[in-house]
Amino acid sequence: MVALVVTALALGACAGTQSERRLTIFVASSLRDVAEALAAGYEADHPGVTVVVAADASSTLRVQIEQGAPADVFAPASPDEIEPLAAAGLTAAEPVTFATADVVLAAPVDGSSVRDPYDLAAPGVRIVAAAPEVPIARYASEVVDRLASSSASPPDFAAHVAGNVVSEEPNARAVLAKLELGEADAGFVYAPDLRGDAALREVPLPAEARVTAAYAAVALAPSREPDLAADLVGWLMGPEAAAILAERGFGSPT
């Protein structure tokens, strides 16, 4: 199991004699950087509160929560990851969708022959994917299915794409890293990951094949700060959080 990447953010100034309060938020790996900015924004609005961000594959984090890992809020890359927690009584409220991101096909700027999504089925193309249980893998599968159903699709497109997968990574960020290193010709990632990345380029997808990921958040029932956890989830739906997300390429739910 991939270890959590935990970043302790700067402490908010305590107001008077108010004791420090601490929240831990488990987020999808693709949210890692923006989650740190969101946590800093929340801390600034809530003196005396510290927010710790733990980032990994959504599926990995869900399993850790099921096994008793201490977390107050869960923000996966798909609402599907919350459903088993709700069924087990581990959520304190209904989840909310607070951000979206387009799923894009990325290729290295140098050394990749993939210029069109149907090139994914060409002999010898190396595709890096995420493990099947990871949300980006499910979104990518939906894109491939939509491409395969198009009249422009070559025969057995989906099967050829599956045959060209050379590795399955533990999370979306690991897929991105493999592409940046030139260890594959193409892979599906989230659009915000490509912002400012000089090593990678986006391969355009036809409109009918485009898929948008939904990021949800939910307060967890085992939280030691239930009121604060609920407040953080509500804050993620507000204008300040929306501005931070938009600045980093994430969309707002419609």
Short mmCIF file of C-alpha atoms in Angstrom, two decimals:
data_model
loop_
_atom_site.label_atom_id
_atom_site.label_comp_id
_atom_site.label_asym_id
_atom_site.label_seq_id
_atom_site.Cartn_x
_atom_site.Cartn_y
_atom_site.Cartn_z
CA MET A 1 0.00 0.00 0.00
CA VAL A 2 1.33 3.39 -0.96
CA ALA A 3 2.21 5.50 2.05
CA LEU A 4 0.28 8.65 2.66
CA VAL A 5 1.90 11.88 1.60
CA VAL A 6 1.17 14.05 4.61
CA THR A 7 1.87 17.76 4.65
CA ALA A 8 1.47 19.71 7.86
CA LEU A 9 0.47 23.21 6.88
CA ALA A 10 1.34 26.40 8.69
CA LEU A 11 -0.53 26.97 11.92
CA GLY A 12 -3.23 29.60 12.03
CA ALA A 13 -2.73 32.21 14.73
CA CYS A 14 -4.63 31.37 17.88
CA ALA A 15 -7.20 33.89 18.97
CA GLY A 16 -6.70 34.86 22.63
CA THR A 17 -6.55 31.75 24.80
CA GLN A 18 -8.38 29.55 22.31
CA SER A 19 -6.71 26.13 22.15
CA GLU A 20 -5.52 24.82 18.82
CA ARG A 21 -7.93 22.61 16.91
CA ARG A 22 -6.80 20.15 14.26
CA LEU A 23 -8.50 18.71 11.17
CA THR A 24 -7.16 15.98 8.91
CA ILE A 25 -8.50 15.83 5.37
CA PHE A 26 -7.86 12.84 3.12
CA VAL A 27 -7.77 13.95 -0.54
CA ALA A 28 -7.28 12.36 -3.94
CA SER A 29 -3.70 12.59 -5.15
CA SER A 30 -4.77 14.91 -7.97
CA LEU A 31 -6.03 17.38 -5.35
CA ARG A 32 -2.80 17.44 -3.36
CA ASP A 33 -1.49 20.87 -4.36
CA VAL A 34 -4.82 22.67 -4.47
CA ALA A 35 -5.84 21.03 -1.19
CA GLU A 36 -2.85 22.60 0.52
CA ALA A 37 -3.94 26.00 -0.79
CA LEU A 38 -7.51 25.35 0.33
CA ALA A 39 -6.30 24.29 3.77
CA ALA A 40 -4.25 27.48 4.08
CA GLY A 41 -7.29 29.52 3.09
CA TYR A 42 -9.47 27.80 5.66
CA GLU A 43 -6.85 28.28 8.36
CA ALA A 44 -6.67 31.99 7.56
CA ASP A 45 -10.43 32.25 8.02
CA HIS A 46 -10.38 30.17 11.21
CA PRO A 47 -7.63 31.28 13.62
CA GLY A 48 -6.60 28.49 15.94
CA VAL A 49 -7.35 25.73 13.43
CA THR A 50 -4.69 23.58 11.77
CA VAL A 51 -5.54 21.54 8.68
CA VAL A 52 -3.38 18.55 7.76
CA VAL A 53 -3.65 17.22 4.20
CA ALA A 54 -3.06 13.55 3.39
CA ALA A 55 -3.04 12.69 -0.33
CA ASP A 56 -3.13 9.34 -2.11
CA ALA A 57 -5.32 7.36 -4.48
CA SER A 58 -8.96 7.80 -3.49
CA SER A 59 -9.43 4.04 -3.27
CA THR A 60 -6.41 3.67 -1.00
CA LEU A 61 -7.65 6.39 1.33
CA ARG A 62 -11.14 4.87 1.45
CA VAL A 63 -9.70 1.53 2.55
CA GLN A 64 -7.62 3.27 5.21
CA ILE A 65 -10.72 5.04 6.54
CA GLU A 66 -12.55 1.71 6.62
CA GLN A 67 -9.64 0.31 8.63
CA GLY A 68 -9.82 3.11 11.20
CA ALA A 69 -7.33 5.69 9.95
CA PRO A 70 -8.01 9.00 11.73
CA ALA A 71 -9.54 11.50 9.32
CA ASP A 72 -12.17 14.20 9.61
CA VAL A 73 -13.03 14.87 5.96
CA PHE A 74 -12.70 12.73 2.84
CA ALA A 75 -12.43 14.31 -0.63
CA PRO A 76 -12.03 11.64 -3.34
CA ALA A 77 -11.91 12.04 -7.11
CA SER A 78 -15.23 10.24 -7.45
CA PRO A 79 -18.38 10.16 -5.29
CA ASP A 80 -18.37 6.38 -5.80
CA GLU A 81 -15.57 6.12 -3.23
CA ILE A 82 -17.87 7.55 -0.55
CA GLU A 83 -20.71 5.07 -1.05
CA PRO A 84 -19.07 2.15 0.83
CA LEU A 85 -18.25 4.48 3.73
CA ALA A 86 -21.84 5.68 3.90
CA ALA A 87 -23.09 2.09 3.85
CA ALA A 88 -20.77 1.31 6.77
CA GLY A 89 -22.02 4.29 8.79
CA LEU A 90 -18.70 6.13 8.52
CA THR A 91 -20.07 9.36 7.02
CA ALA A 92 -21.72 12.10 9.06
CA ALA A 93 -23.74 13.71 6.26
CA GLU A 94 -24.50 13.58 2.57
CA PRO A 95 -21.45 14.26 0.36
CA VAL A 96 -21.26 17.41 -1.72
CA THR A 97 -19.57 17.91 -5.09
CA PHE A 98 -17.28 20.92 -4.77
CA ALA A 99 -15.05 20.72 -7.87
CA THR A 100 -14.73 19.16 -11.30
CA ALA A 101 -11.89 18.44 -13.70
CA ASP A 102 -11.79 17.30 -17.30
CA VAL A 103 -10.12 13.98 -18.01
CA VAL A 104 -7.50 14.50 -20.73
CA LEU A 105 -5.16 12.39 -22.80
CA ALA A 106 -1.56 13.47 -22.23
CA ALA A 107 1.62 12.61 -24.12
CA PRO A 108 5.26 13.63 -23.71
CA VAL A 109 6.26 16.62 -25.84
CA ASP A 110 9.25 14.66 -27.11
CA GLY A 111 9.33 11.08 -28.31
CA SER A 112 5.63 10.21 -28.52
CA SER A 113 3.88 9.38 -31.79
CA VAL A 114 0.42 9.78 -30.26
CA ARG A 115 -1.25 12.75 -31.97
CA ASP A 116 -4.80 11.46 -32.13
CA PRO A 117 -6.70 9.41 -29.52
CA TYR A 118 -7.09 6.56 -32.00
CA ASP A 119 -3.29 6.29 -32.09
CA LEU A 120 -3.65 4.59 -28.69
CA ALA A 121 -4.49 1.37 -30.53
CA ALA A 122 -1.44 1.46 -32.82
CA PRO A 123 1.11 -1.35 -32.48
CA GLY A 124 3.97 -0.54 -30.14
CA VAL A 125 2.32 2.41 -28.38
CA ARG A 126 3.07 2.37 -24.65
CA ILE A 127 0.18 3.46 -22.44
CA VAL A 128 0.55 4.11 -18.73
CA ALA A 129 -2.67 3.64 -16.77
CA ALA A 130 -3.83 3.62 -13.18
CA ALA A 131 -4.85 0.49 -11.31
CA PRO A 132 -8.49 -0.45 -12.03
CA GLU A 133 -9.73 0.54 -8.58
CA VAL A 134 -8.43 4.12 -8.94
CA PRO A 135 -10.98 6.73 -10.12
CA ILE A 136 -8.84 8.01 -13.01
CA ALA A 137 -8.80 4.44 -14.40
CA ARG A 138 -12.60 4.32 -14.38
CA TYR A 139 -12.85 7.72 -16.05
CA ALA A 140 -10.25 6.67 -18.64
CA SER A 141 -12.20 3.48 -19.35
CA GLU A 142 -15.29 5.58 -20.01
CA VAL A 143 -13.33 7.75 -22.47
CA VAL A 144 -12.04 4.66 -24.29
CA ASP A 145 -15.54 3.16 -24.45
CA ARG A 146 -16.88 6.39 -25.96
CA LEU A 147 -14.08 6.45 -28.51
CA ALA A 148 -14.72 2.81 -29.37
CA SER A 149 -18.40 3.48 -30.02
CA SER A 150 -17.64 6.20 -32.57
CA SER A 151 -17.92 5.55 -36.29
CA ALA A 152 -14.31 6.77 -36.55
CA SER A 153 -13.04 3.98 -34.32
CA PRO A 154 -10.83 1.27 -35.82
CA PRO A 155 -11.91 -2.35 -35.25
CA ASP A 156 -11.32 -3.74 -31.75
CA PHE A 157 -10.10 -0.35 -30.57
CA ALA A 158 -10.70 -0.95 -26.84
CA ALA A 159 -8.99 -4.35 -26.94
CA HIS A 160 -5.93 -2.92 -28.69
CA VAL A 161 -5.75 -0.08 -26.18
CA ALA A 162 -5.86 -2.56 -23.29
CA GLY A 163 -3.10 -4.56 -24.95
CA ASN A 164 -0.88 -1.49 -25.15
CA VAL A 165 -0.98 -0.77 -21.40
CA VAL A 166 2.56 -1.26 -20.08
CA SER A 167 1.99 -0.37 -16.42
CA GLU A 168 -0.76 0.28 -13.90
CA GLU A 169 0.11 2.94 -11.36
CA PRO A 170 -1.27 3.44 -7.83
CA ASN A 171 -2.71 6.92 -8.43
CA ALA A 172 -3.15 9.70 -11.00
CA ARG A 173 0.00 11.53 -9.93
CA ALA A 174 2.06 8.40 -10.53
CA VAL A 175 0.65 8.19 -14.07
CA LEU A 176 1.68 11.81 -14.58
CA ALA A 177 5.19 11.13 -13.30
CA LYS A 178 5.68 8.18 -15.69
CA LEU A 179 4.66 10.39 -18.62
CA GLU A 180 6.98 13.19 -17.53
CA LEU A 181 9.86 10.73 -17.42
CA GLY A 182 9.08 9.57 -20.94
CA GLU A 183 8.41 6.02 -19.81
CA ALA A 184 5.18 5.86 -21.83
CA ASP A 185 3.73 7.42 -24.96
CA ALA A 186 0.38 8.46 -23.51
CA GLY A 187 -1.94 8.24 -20.53
CA PHE A 188 -5.08 9.76 -19.09
CA VAL A 189 -4.74 12.40 -16.37
CA TYR A 190 -6.76 15.32 -15.02
CA ALA A 191 -6.59 18.62 -16.91
CA PRO A 192 -5.27 20.67 -13.95
CA ASP A 193 -2.21 18.37 -13.83
CA LEU A 194 -1.10 19.63 -17.25
CA ARG A 195 -1.16 23.32 -16.35
CA GLY A 196 2.37 24.68 -16.67
CA ASP A 197 3.84 21.23 -17.38
CA ALA A 198 6.37 21.86 -20.18
CA ALA A 199 7.16 18.16 -20.53
CA LEU A 200 3.65 17.12 -21.58
CA ARG A 201 1.06 18.07 -24.17
CA GLU A 202 -2.65 17.41 -24.42
CA VAL A 203 -3.94 15.17 -27.22
CA PRO A 204 -7.35 16.57 -28.22
CA LEU A 205 -10.38 14.34 -27.66
CA PRO A 206 -13.57 14.56 -29.73
CA ALA A 207 -16.45 16.21 -27.91
CA GLU A 208 -18.42 12.98 -27.63
CA ALA A 209 -15.54 11.29 -25.78
CA ARG A 210 -14.95 13.94 -23.14
CA VAL A 211 -15.49 12.95 -19.52
CA THR A 212 -15.52 15.21 -16.47
CA ALA A 213 -14.45 14.00 -13.03
CA ALA A 214 -16.43 15.07 -9.97
CA TYR A 215 -14.65 15.72 -6.67
CA ALA A 216 -16.84 15.18 -3.62
CA ALA A 217 -16.29 15.92 0.06
CA VAL A 218 -17.89 14.46 3.15
CA ALA A 219 -17.48 14.85 6.89
CA LEU A 220 -16.65 11.53 8.55
CA ALA A 221 -18.60 10.14 11.48
CA PRO A 222 -15.51 9.12 13.52
CA SER A 223 -14.19 12.71 13.45
CA ARG A 224 -13.13 14.14 16.79
CA GLU A 225 -14.13 17.58 15.50
CA PRO A 226 -17.53 16.87 13.90
CA ASP A 227 -18.76 20.47 13.87
CA LEU A 228 -15.50 21.74 12.41
CA ALA A 229 -15.42 18.95 9.82
CA ALA A 230 -18.92 19.88 8.67
CA ASP A 231 -17.90 23.53 8.56
CA LEU A 232 -14.90 22.76 6.35
CA VAL A 233 -17.08 20.84 3.89
CA GLY A 234 -19.44 23.81 3.77
CA TRP A 235 -16.53 26.20 3.26
CA LEU A 236 -15.39 24.15 0.26
CA MET A 237 -18.68 25.08 -1.42
CA GLY A 238 -18.13 28.80 -0.87
CA PRO A 239 -16.71 31.56 -3.05
CA GLU A 240 -13.22 31.65 -1.53
CA ALA A 241 -12.67 27.95 -2.15
CA ALA A 242 -14.14 28.27 -5.66
CA ALA A 243 -11.63 31.02 -6.49
CA ILE A 244 -8.70 28.91 -5.27
CA LEU A 245 -9.91 25.93 -7.29
CA ALA A 246 -10.50 28.00 -10.44
CA GLU A 247 -7.03 29.53 -10.22
CA ARG A 248 -5.59 26.02 -10.44
CA GLY A 249 -7.76 24.84 -13.31
CA PHE A 250 -10.63 23.12 -11.52
CA GLY A 251 -14.23 23.73 -12.46
CA SER A 252 -17.29 24.29 -10.30
CA PRO A 253 -20.17 21.81 -10.11
CA THR A 254 -23.23 22.78 -12.14
#
